[in-house]
């Protein structure tokens, strides 16, 4: 999705650039103000820039409304209350703000509320679901239930729950993760807000009543402990949301998917299965997590010096495996990366990790240990900027200076469609330049070691197994791109689910159920709310300006106009950022100043100040487009001296006042003095704004 945006943007740019004109053109200043051969072209170009920016933002904010005509429509025979299920997010791509709403009469529960770290807009950290529909039924919301503790399933909670409060249900580990992200959330919670959590046992078939519903969690294997399927018994029937899963027959923590329970639930009858679709296009079965164990033992046996292993920060079973291997080899472990340390502390507190005393050493102590005696486990396997491994690769780490003989292992694969491949590639280049040997999973055959990573998601045969265990009446693929979900739907049909009983939903589509029917009946508003590094929501207006600034730059013109004469009191002050480098464009700047002088002389006294600003902005936009083929954001600042009141017509009043009170006028600085003062003030202001880089005109 992000790649498409970029492509659309680039195409837009190609289309809108006109042939550049000679910058000496129009220097005589004879063209009437605001008119010219290419004024229309300038306006159109500017509009295109705005449209491009709007399109990029809109692809996140307003999701396209799907055509319901294409949907299977059966007329409900009975008018009994219906169960509504709405995918508020995650129906358009894997790893994105997954969120599903279940609503029946006066009760509603939300399953998962993730964030989307793949939003590619300037200054934006992630997106969360637009929850305006949820707010409209706020009084019905009884609970949030989380399938597991990955951010694309829980990362939206600190934004959403304080606004629409309800207890959060989940397994011990998932609730530990929820508490962790609330604690680490950058912004204060609203007054009086209390995080309420309910921890459920995923092994005992414990069932809790929530409004008209009963909820049960069932253990599944994934790449984070405590992953669960959510079983929701509703008055209309039983529905199941799988969360993220794989059916690992031999997981590192020996806690297999509870297939017996899933089969038993299927035997009792399931109205609808909502199954995640992330890697349904992968044939066969995902290899067991335990297949990578020997590879790490081999590397620890053979590496000549220190070993650095990067992996996803929440994959605690893999951290445990590395701890076991290190202990076996008499090595200490140093952990680095804030998110990993935070999750490990939580996991230890809840008894998920078995760490022999003295195994961990501080990262700062690594340089003092023998190279053979230490393994560093850290974040950065996706080449994330400012992650622990990235800082080491760039030589910016406080404690670690990588050296030849060091070994780095990336125990992960690039997240599909994330664009992380190039980040990882650049990081591995930097590591290689330091003479470090880098093991990557994709090259493990060349390196003569076993696999270094396995996916946390199922492959095709396991997705089929899930359908066959549950044997639902209706099947709805969720948490994946449309095309991937369609594959999943076809797989369900192959497994014997009638095609008319399957639907591939879009975000916001209302799927209504009776005990015998399923149909899409309408839409609720959905979209993305954008969040910056501090956790604050960022308005789309701000993002649009950022996109325009990034594409076209900014030009500010500061004019000091003498009210009496209606002409410039000083040379125009021009500030350009991200537009053109003014030192290299002296001819254009000279022409630009001449043009500004002429504009002031012709128009300032004839129109009021607001009108003059509008005209000036249009005129400058036109002038710059004509000479450069670009449409920067133009900010006119007009400083009027020599009288009170507005521009233009106000000038004569100011003159009268001064004439009528000569004694006072003598103490009032002359307009030249004011102009000089203002000029100085602007220079100081600009120097402050732009630092040493300020250009002095
Ligand atoms: Zn997950």
XYZ file of C-alpha atoms and ligand atoms in Angstrom, residues 148 150 152-153 222 244 457, ligand 1:
8
model
C -1.898 -11.701 21.623
C 1.973 -7.849 19.188
C -0.470 -4.651 15.394
C -3.058 -6.163 17.765
C 2.787 -17.880 17.270
C -2.244 -14.820 14.579
C 2.526 -17.632 10.937
Zn 1.229 -11.444 15.737
